[in-house]
mmCIF file of C-alpha atoms in Angstrom:
data_model
loop_
_atom_site.group_PDB
_atom_site.id
_atom_site.type_symbol
_atom_site.label_atom_id
_atom_site.label_comp_id
_atom_site.label_asym_id
_atom_site.label_seq_id
_atom_site.Cartn_x
_atom_site.Cartn_y
_atom_site.Cartn_z
ATOM 1 C CA UNK C 858 33.505 -10.610 6.181
ATOM 2 C CA UNK C 859 31.126 -13.160 4.674
ATOM 3 C CA UNK C 860 29.589 -11.539 1.614
ATOM 4 C CA UNK C 861 28.057 -14.723 0.218
ATOM 5 C CA UNK C 862 24.414 -13.799 -0.513
ATOM 6 C CA UNK C 863 21.555 -16.069 0.483
ATOM 7 C CA UNK C 864 18.429 -16.631 -1.558
ATOM 8 C CA UNK C 865 15.975 -15.740 1.228
ATOM 9 C CA UNK C 866 15.927 -13.904 4.538
ATOM 10 C CA UNK C 867 13.678 -14.525 7.531
ATOM 11 C CA UNK C 868 12.341 -11.177 8.757
ATOM 12 C CA UNK C 869 10.270 -10.992 11.940
ATOM 13 C CA UNK C 870 7.417 -13.446 11.270
ATOM 14 C CA UNK C 871 7.754 -13.685 7.513
ATOM 15 C CA UNK C 872 10.324 -14.341 4.781
ATOM 16 C CA UNK C 873 11.431 -12.133 1.917
ATOM 17 C CA UNK C 874 12.618 -13.198 -1.516
ATOM 18 C CA UNK C 875 14.687 -11.471 -4.166
ATOM 19 C CA UNK C 876 13.491 -10.587 -7.653
ATOM 20 C CA UNK C 877 14.797 -8.537 -10.563
ATOM 21 C CA UNK C 878 13.624 -4.922 -10.434
ATOM 22 C CA UNK C 879 12.827 -4.964 -14.163
ATOM 23 C CA UNK C 880 9.718 -7.126 -13.705
ATOM 24 C CA UNK C 881 8.092 -5.047 -10.967
ATOM 25 C CA UNK C 882 5.203 -2.669 -11.659
ATOM 26 C CA UNK C 883 6.257 0.974 -11.486
ATOM 27 C CA UNK C 884 3.415 1.853 -9.129
ATOM 28 C CA UNK C 885 4.777 -0.630 -6.565
ATOM 29 C CA UNK C 886 8.260 0.900 -6.809
ATOM 30 C CA UNK C 887 6.735 4.348 -6.480
ATOM 31 C CA UNK C 888 4.883 3.253 -3.343
ATOM 32 C CA UNK C 889 8.176 2.008 -1.853
ATOM 33 C CA UNK C 890 9.961 5.338 -2.320
ATOM 34 C CA UNK C 891 6.939 7.219 -0.998
ATOM 35 C CA UNK C 892 7.019 5.071 2.144
ATOM 36 C CA UNK C 893 10.402 6.582 3.082
ATOM 37 C CA UNK C 894 9.561 10.115 1.935
ATOM 38 C CA UNK C 895 11.600 10.127 -1.277
ATOM 39 C CA UNK C 896 10.143 12.303 -4.058
ATOM 40 C CA UNK C 897 10.740 9.964 -7.015
ATOM 41 C CA UNK C 898 7.922 9.660 -9.526
ATOM 42 C CA UNK C 899 7.097 6.475 -11.404
ATOM 43 C CA UNK C 900 8.775 8.085 -14.435
ATOM 44 C CA UNK C 901 11.963 8.589 -12.416
ATOM 45 C CA UNK C 902 12.002 4.920 -11.496
ATOM 46 C CA UNK C 903 11.603 3.977 -15.145
ATOM 47 C CA UNK C 904 14.539 6.179 -16.155
ATOM 48 C CA UNK C 905 16.688 4.512 -13.487
ATOM 49 C CA UNK C 906 15.670 1.035 -14.609
ATOM 50 C CA UNK C 907 16.674 1.945 -18.162
ATOM 51 C CA UNK C 908 20.024 3.222 -16.876
ATOM 52 C CA UNK C 909 21.003 0.433 -14.496
ATOM 53 C CA UNK C 910 20.100 -2.852 -12.866
ATOM 54 C CA UNK C 911 18.673 -3.790 -9.513
ATOM 55 C CA UNK C 912 16.889 -6.091 -7.107
ATOM 56 C CA UNK C 913 13.724 -5.820 -5.093
ATOM 57 C CA UNK C 914 12.801 -7.621 -1.900
ATOM 58 C CA UNK C 915 9.298 -9.081 -1.921
ATOM 59 C CA UNK C 916 7.271 -10.553 0.933
ATOM 60 C CA UNK C 917 5.239 -13.721 0.692
ATOM 61 C CA UNK C 918 2.309 -11.987 -1.040
ATOM 62 C CA UNK C 919 4.458 -9.984 -3.477
ATOM 63 C CA UNK C 920 4.633 -6.610 -1.730
ATOM 64 C CA UNK C 921 7.804 -4.633 -2.486
ATOM 65 C CA UNK C 922 9.609 -4.040 0.812
ATOM 66 C CA UNK C 923 13.072 -3.088 -0.413
ATOM 67 C CA UNK C 924 15.228 -2.206 -3.388
ATOM 68 C CA UNK C 925 18.855 -1.731 -4.410
ATOM 69 C CA UNK C 926 20.296 -0.673 -7.763
ATOM 70 C CA UNK C 927 23.680 -0.319 -9.413
ATOM 71 C CA UNK C 928 24.841 1.599 -12.484
ATOM 72 C CA UNK C 929 27.925 0.123 -14.130
ATOM 73 C CA UNK C 930 30.289 2.223 -16.253
ATOM 74 C CA UNK C 931 32.748 -0.088 -17.932
ATOM 75 C CA UNK C 932 34.089 -3.177 -16.180
ATOM 76 C CA UNK C 933 35.834 -1.422 -13.291
ATOM 77 C CA UNK C 934 33.362 1.046 -11.766
ATOM 78 C CA UNK C 935 29.742 1.366 -10.644
ATOM 79 C CA UNK C 936 27.585 3.649 -8.571
ATOM 80 C CA UNK C 937 25.034 2.227 -6.136
ATOM 81 C CA UNK C 938 21.700 3.826 -5.342
ATOM 82 C CA UNK C 939 17.985 3.495 -4.595
ATOM 83 C CA UNK C 940 18.820 1.318 -1.600
ATOM 84 C CA UNK C 941 15.473 1.440 0.195
ATOM 85 C CA UNK C 942 13.898 -0.699 2.885
ATOM 86 C CA UNK C 943 10.399 -0.088 4.174
ATOM 87 C CA UNK C 944 10.323 1.529 7.626
ATOM 88 C CA UNK C 945 9.316 -1.677 9.433
ATOM 89 C CA UNK C 946 12.455 -3.470 8.142
ATOM 90 C CA UNK C 947 15.139 -0.815 8.554
ATOM 91 C CA UNK C 948 16.639 -2.347 11.698
ATOM 92 C CA UNK C 949 16.193 -6.000 10.755
ATOM 93 C CA UNK C 950 19.067 -6.554 8.318
ATOM 94 C CA UNK C 951 17.189 -6.187 5.035
ATOM 95 C CA UNK C 952 19.481 -3.412 3.748
ATOM 96 C CA UNK C 953 22.621 -5.449 4.332
ATOM 97 C CA UNK C 954 20.991 -8.469 2.705
ATOM 98 C CA UNK C 955 20.188 -6.449 -0.413
ATOM 99 C CA UNK C 956 23.667 -4.923 -0.526
ATOM 100 C CA UNK C 957 25.286 -8.366 -0.392
ATOM 101 C CA UNK C 958 23.262 -9.284 -3.440
ATOM 102 C CA UNK C 959 24.558 -6.156 -5.184
ATOM 103 C CA UNK C 960 28.150 -7.007 -4.206
ATOM 104 C CA UNK C 961 27.713 -10.392 -5.835
ATOM 105 C CA UNK C 962 26.884 -8.660 -9.150
ATOM 106 C CA UNK C 963 29.478 -5.869 -9.083
ATOM 107 C CA UNK C 964 32.416 -7.892 -7.766
ATOM 108 C CA UNK C 965 35.791 -6.418 -8.725
ATOM 109 C CA UNK C 966 34.470 -2.907 -9.388
ATOM 110 C CA UNK C 967 35.267 0.282 -7.521
ATOM 111 C CA UNK C 968 32.007 1.560 -6.015
ATOM 112 C CA UNK C 969 30.619 4.968 -5.139
ATOM 113 C CA UNK C 970 27.327 5.966 -3.510
ATOM 114 C CA UNK C 971 25.659 8.865 -1.692
ATOM 115 C CA UNK C 972 24.457 7.915 1.768
ATOM 116 C CA UNK C 973 21.628 9.480 3.728
ATOM 117 C CA UNK C 974 22.176 9.926 7.444
ATOM 118 C CA UNK C 975 19.934 6.945 8.125
ATOM 119 C CA UNK C 976 22.010 4.680 5.861
ATOM 120 C CA UNK C 977 25.544 5.691 6.861
ATOM 121 C CA UNK C 978 25.872 3.087 9.597
ATOM 122 C CA UNK C 979 24.928 0.365 7.103
ATOM 123 C CA UNK C 980 27.534 1.471 4.545
ATOM 124 C CA UNK C 981 30.256 1.896 7.162
ATOM 125 C CA UNK C 982 29.572 -1.666 8.304
ATOM 126 C CA UNK C 983 30.130 -2.783 4.696
ATOM 127 C CA UNK C 984 33.522 -0.978 4.542
ATOM 128 C CA UNK C 985 32.496 2.033 2.483
ATOM 129 C CA UNK C 986 34.717 5.028 3.279
ATOM 130 C CA UNK C 987 33.448 8.625 3.743
ATOM 131 C CA UNK C 988 34.560 11.069 1.055
ATOM 132 C CA UNK C 989 32.675 14.370 0.588
ATOM 133 C CA UNK C 990 29.446 16.010 1.690
ATOM 134 C CA UNK C 991 26.793 16.576 -0.965
ATOM 135 C CA UNK C 992 24.622 19.649 -0.446
ATOM 136 C CA UNK C 993 21.052 19.212 -1.638
ATOM 137 C CA UNK C 994 20.080 22.720 -2.724
ATOM 138 C CA UNK C 995 16.468 23.255 -3.671
ATOM 139 C CA UNK C 996 13.531 25.633 -3.643
ATOM 140 C CA UNK C 997 11.450 27.906 -5.832
ATOM 141 C CA UNK C 998 13.868 29.245 -8.409
ATOM 142 C CA UNK C 999 14.269 32.953 -8.984
ATOM 143 C CA UNK C 1000 16.702 34.579 -11.367
ATOM 144 C CA UNK C 1001 19.670 35.921 -9.421
ATOM 145 C CA UNK C 1002 20.497 39.411 -10.654
ATOM 146 C CA UNK C 1003 23.814 40.215 -8.958
ATOM 147 C CA UNK C 1004 25.997 39.027 -11.844
ATOM 148 C CA UNK C 1005 27.896 41.533 -13.921
ATOM 149 C CA UNK C 1006 25.924 42.475 -17.056
ATOM 150 C CA UNK C 1007 29.237 43.022 -18.835
ATOM 151 C CA UNK C 1008 30.277 39.395 -18.346
ATOM 152 C CA UNK C 1009 29.202 38.134 -21.763
ATOM 153 C CA UNK C 1010 29.845 34.454 -22.439
ATOM 154 C CA UNK C 1011 29.080 32.247 -25.401
ATOM 155 C CA UNK C 1012 26.346 30.155 -23.772
ATOM 156 C CA UNK C 1013 23.911 28.360 -26.020
ATOM 157 C CA UNK C 1014 21.557 25.406 -26.077
ATOM 158 C CA UNK C 1015 23.000 21.959 -26.668
ATOM 159 C CA UNK C 1016 21.964 19.407 -29.254
ATOM 160 C CA UNK C 1017 22.774 15.843 -30.208
ATOM 161 C CA UNK C 1018 25.936 16.970 -31.974
ATOM 162 C CA UNK C 1019 27.366 18.147 -28.640
ATOM 163 C CA UNK C 1020 27.042 14.760 -26.927
ATOM 164 C CA UNK C 1021 30.591 13.493 -27.673
ATOM 165 C CA UNK C 1022 32.150 16.666 -26.240
ATOM 166 C CA UNK C 1023 29.873 16.472 -23.178
ATOM 167 C CA UNK C 1024 30.848 12.832 -22.618
ATOM 168 C CA UNK C 1025 34.521 13.821 -22.662
ATOM 169 C CA UNK C 1026 33.972 16.729 -20.240
ATOM 170 C CA UNK C 1027 31.915 14.565 -17.892
ATOM 171 C CA UNK C 1028 34.620 11.893 -17.872
ATOM 172 C CA UNK C 1029 37.233 14.504 -16.961
ATOM 173 C CA UNK C 1030 35.100 15.855 -14.115
ATOM 174 C CA UNK C 1031 33.665 12.621 -12.776
ATOM 175 C CA UNK C 1032 36.775 10.520 -13.338
ATOM 176 C CA UNK C 1033 34.935 7.751 -15.194
ATOM 177 C CA UNK C 1034 33.601 7.660 -18.750
ATOM 178 C CA UNK C 1035 29.781 7.465 -18.618
ATOM 179 C CA UNK C 1036 28.916 7.573 -22.315
ATOM 180 C CA UNK C 1037 25.634 5.614 -22.199
ATOM 181 C CA UNK C 1038 24.340 7.589 -19.223
ATOM 182 C CA UNK C 1039 25.179 10.991 -20.734
ATOM 183 C CA UNK C 1040 23.476 10.009 -23.993
ATOM 184 C CA UNK C 1041 20.364 8.936 -22.078
ATOM 185 C CA UNK C 1042 20.389 12.133 -20.018
ATOM 186 C CA UNK C 1043 20.594 14.235 -23.180
ATOM 187 C CA UNK C 1044 17.471 12.493 -24.469
ATOM 188 C CA UNK C 1045 15.529 13.545 -21.344
ATOM 189 C CA UNK C 1046 17.064 16.953 -20.647
ATOM 190 C CA UNK C 1047 17.424 20.513 -21.813
ATOM 191 C CA UNK C 1048 21.064 21.541 -21.948
ATOM 192 C CA UNK C 1049 23.195 24.673 -22.045
ATOM 193 C CA UNK C 1050 26.878 24.774 -22.935
ATOM 194 C CA UNK C 1051 29.635 27.329 -22.644
ATOM 195 C CA UNK C 1052 31.796 27.535 -25.752
ATOM 196 C CA UNK C 1053 35.273 29.033 -26.036
ATOM 197 C CA UNK C 1054 36.792 29.331 -29.489
ATOM 198 C CA UNK C 1055 34.063 27.028 -30.767
ATOM 199 C CA UNK C 1056 34.871 24.278 -28.243
ATOM 200 C CA UNK C 1057 32.520 23.075 -25.489
ATOM 201 C CA UNK C 1058 34.116 24.064 -22.175
ATOM 202 C CA UNK C 1059 31.245 23.555 -19.736
ATOM 203 C CA UNK C 1060 27.720 22.168 -19.764
ATOM 204 C CA UNK C 1061 24.641 21.811 -17.559
ATOM 205 C CA UNK C 1062 21.646 19.554 -18.160
ATOM 206 C CA UNK C 1063 18.187 19.891 -16.596
ATOM 207 C CA UNK C 1064 15.374 17.351 -16.539
ATOM 208 C CA UNK C 1065 12.117 16.601 -14.688
ATOM 209 C CA UNK C 1066 12.672 14.805 -11.378
ATOM 210 C CA UNK C 1067 10.662 14.462 -8.209
ATOM 211 C CA UNK C 1068 8.800 17.640 -7.242
ATOM 212 C CA UNK C 1069 10.012 19.661 -10.229
ATOM 213 C CA UNK C 1070 13.302 19.703 -12.136
ATOM 214 C CA UNK C 1071 16.893 18.867 -11.261
ATOM 215 C CA UNK C 1072 19.966 20.521 -12.795
ATOM 216 C CA UNK C 1073 22.814 18.093 -13.317
ATOM 217 C CA UNK C 1074 25.321 17.078 -14.201
ATOM 218 C CA UNK C 1075 27.081 20.426 -14.276
ATOM 219 C CA UNK C 1076 30.701 20.291 -15.437
ATOM 220 C CA UNK C 1077 32.875 23.401 -15.646
ATOM 221 C CA UNK C 1078 36.418 24.658 -15.054
ATOM 222 C CA UNK C 1079 35.490 27.532 -12.715
ATOM 223 C CA UNK C 1080 32.704 28.886 -10.533
ATOM 224 C CA UNK C 1081 32.054 31.664 -13.039
ATOM 225 C CA UNK C 1082 31.657 29.161 -15.876
ATOM 226 C CA UNK C 1083 29.363 26.974 -13.755
ATOM 227 C CA UNK C 1084 27.166 29.951 -12.918
ATOM 228 C CA UNK C 1085 27.019 30.961 -16.587
ATOM 229 C CA UNK C 1086 25.578 27.601 -17.688
ATOM 230 C CA UNK C 1087 23.204 27.113 -14.744
ATOM 231 C CA UNK C 1088 21.761 30.645 -14.891
ATOM 232 C CA UNK C 1089 19.662 29.933 -18.040
ATOM 233 C CA UNK C 1090 18.070 26.920 -16.345
ATOM 234 C CA UNK C 1091 17.164 29.081 -13.355
ATOM 235 C CA UNK C 1092 15.631 31.592 -15.764
ATOM 236 C CA UNK C 1093 13.707 28.831 -17.581
ATOM 237 C CA UNK C 1094 12.226 27.528 -14.312
ATOM 238 C CA UNK C 1095 11.826 30.763 -12.377
ATOM 239 C CA UNK C 1096 8.814 30.455 -10.086
ATOM 240 C CA UNK C 1097 8.906 26.637 -9.989
ATOM 241 C CA UNK C 1098 10.736 23.985 -7.975
ATOM 242 C CA UNK C 1099 14.369 23.436 -8.897
ATOM 243 C CA UNK C 1100 17.068 21.290 -7.288
ATOM 244 C CA UNK C 1101 20.842 20.916 -7.573
ATOM 245 C CA UNK C 1102 23.047 18.420 -5.702
ATOM 246 C CA UNK C 1103 26.577 19.754 -5.320
ATOM 247 C CA UNK C 1104 29.787 19.203 -3.374
ATOM 248 C CA UNK C 1105 30.405 22.972 -3.412
ATOM 249 C CA UNK C 1106 29.743 24.592 -0.036
ATOM 250 C CA UNK C 1107 31.321 28.017 -0.608
ATOM 251 C CA UNK C 1108 32.449 30.336 -3.348
ATOM 252 C CA UNK C 1109 30.626 32.030 -6.201
ATOM 253 C CA UNK C 1110 28.685 28.951 -7.340
ATOM 254 C CA UNK C 1111 27.318 28.113 -3.874
ATOM 255 C CA UNK C 1112 26.352 31.752 -3.313
ATOM 256 C CA UNK C 1113 24.611 31.847 -6.697
ATOM 257 C CA UNK C 1114 22.445 28.840 -5.779
ATOM 258 C CA UNK C 1115 21.388 30.410 -2.497
ATOM 259 C CA UNK C 1116 20.588 33.763 -4.122
ATOM 260 C CA UNK C 1117 18.608 31.925 -6.825
ATOM 261 C CA UNK C 1118 16.136 30.455 -4.340
ATOM 262 C CA UNK C 1119 17.956 27.157 -3.758
ATOM 263 C CA UNK C 1120 19.449 27.162 -0.261
ATOM 264 C CA UNK C 1121 20.812 23.975 1.300
ATOM 265 C CA UNK C 1122 17.884 21.732 2.257
ATOM 266 C CA UNK C 1123 19.717 18.580 3.336
ATOM 267 C CA UNK C 1124 23.037 16.760 3.000
ATOM 268 C CA UNK C 1125 24.177 13.283 2.085
ATOM 269 C CA UNK C 1126 27.660 11.798 2.184
ATOM 270 C CA UNK C 1127 29.573 10.513 -0.829
ATOM 271 C CA UNK C 1128 31.237 7.222 0.115
ATOM 272 C CA UNK C 1129 33.498 4.868 -1.798
ATOM 273 C CA UNK C 1130 34.679 1.290 -1.755
ATOM 274 C CA UNK C 1131 37.898 0.430 -3.544
ATOM 275 C CA UNK C 1132 39.649 3.317 -5.257
ATOM 276 C CA UNK C 1133 39.109 6.569 -3.308
ATOM 277 C CA UNK C 1134 37.579 9.636 -4.891
ATOM 278 C CA UNK C 1135 40.838 11.582 -5.206
ATOM 279 C CA UNK C 1136 42.383 8.776 -7.256
ATOM 280 C CA UNK C 1137 39.840 9.470 -10.018
ATOM 281 C CA UNK C 1138 40.944 13.089 -10.367
ATOM 282 C CA UNK C 1139 42.436 14.157 -13.680
ATOM 283 C CA UNK C 1140 45.766 15.986 -13.350
ATOM 284 C CA UNK C 1141 46.487 19.429 -14.704
ATOM 285 C CA UNK C 1142 46.393 23.051 -13.626
ATOM 286 C CA UNK C 1143 42.914 23.699 -15.090
ATOM 287 C CA UNK C 1144 40.616 20.718 -15.408
ATOM 288 C CA UNK C 1145 36.833 20.351 -15.484
ATOM 289 C CA UNK C 1146 35.091 19.696 -12.184
ATOM 290 C CA UNK C 1147 31.700 18.188 -11.486
ATOM 291 C CA UNK C 1148 29.852 21.122 -9.949
ATOM 292 C CA UNK C 1149 26.557 19.244 -9.690
ATOM 293 C CA UNK C 1150 25.698 15.552 -9.716
ATOM 294 C CA UNK C 1151 23.361 13.998 -12.237
ATOM 295 C CA UNK C 1152 21.449 12.970 -9.094
ATOM 296 C CA UNK C 1153 22.254 11.470 -5.726
ATOM 297 C CA UNK C 1154 21.480 8.026 -7.158
ATOM 298 C CA UNK C 1155 23.533 8.350 -10.331
ATOM 299 C CA UNK C 1156 26.404 10.437 -8.954
#
């Protein structure tokens, strides 16, 4: 496969050019995501630009017609996201053109992304391999009251002093150390942690995103622990829009989300290139798991 990127691409009756996403006005990026029905606000785009790098595709008069971003963690791994092409270009090769530009910048890294149904054919053509379904659970949150009142756990709010422990837990669950991202998420999120013998055993962050708030990442050793740290966020946002993206499709955690007003709304597919998802797993009888993604873009 020829992955050598070109500097321009002839589309229909006009040409597009590449530019760095950093120099583009946020309102133009916002307009691009709105054109495909994605809920990202201008503030969400800014957070992503601060967390990663990317390209935009511009037409001859400077309109933003496409985007693609990547989020590197160390020298060996990156996630890919915000791969958008305007509706008029989605069958004309613009997505593949943008992805080849990304490949040129992340060469040698293992890659992971979450593909919408519309984008799966593109990623399969680029040799990404299907891994797991992500369930986009969302709705108007309501506090689920079926839990046992006698199940008392040491759950409390998190502060800056808990960041190192959260970074370590996230690395164990995600399989890659994401120190800079977790620090940035802490700065924009409210967090709850579950402590056992004074040690952080599970955590869940929640921040504004799209139509309301998103809970993630959520890292825990068991469904019961995951429920314990997500429940306070549901309580905090009861009556408003809340979203969680999770690989969990059954069990106590999945049932809790549904009972809390967040049934499955849609699905995407986690895909990888290079090292498969299972090869990132940390061994051991009891290890933390990522119960909810930071977001579909960030993983």
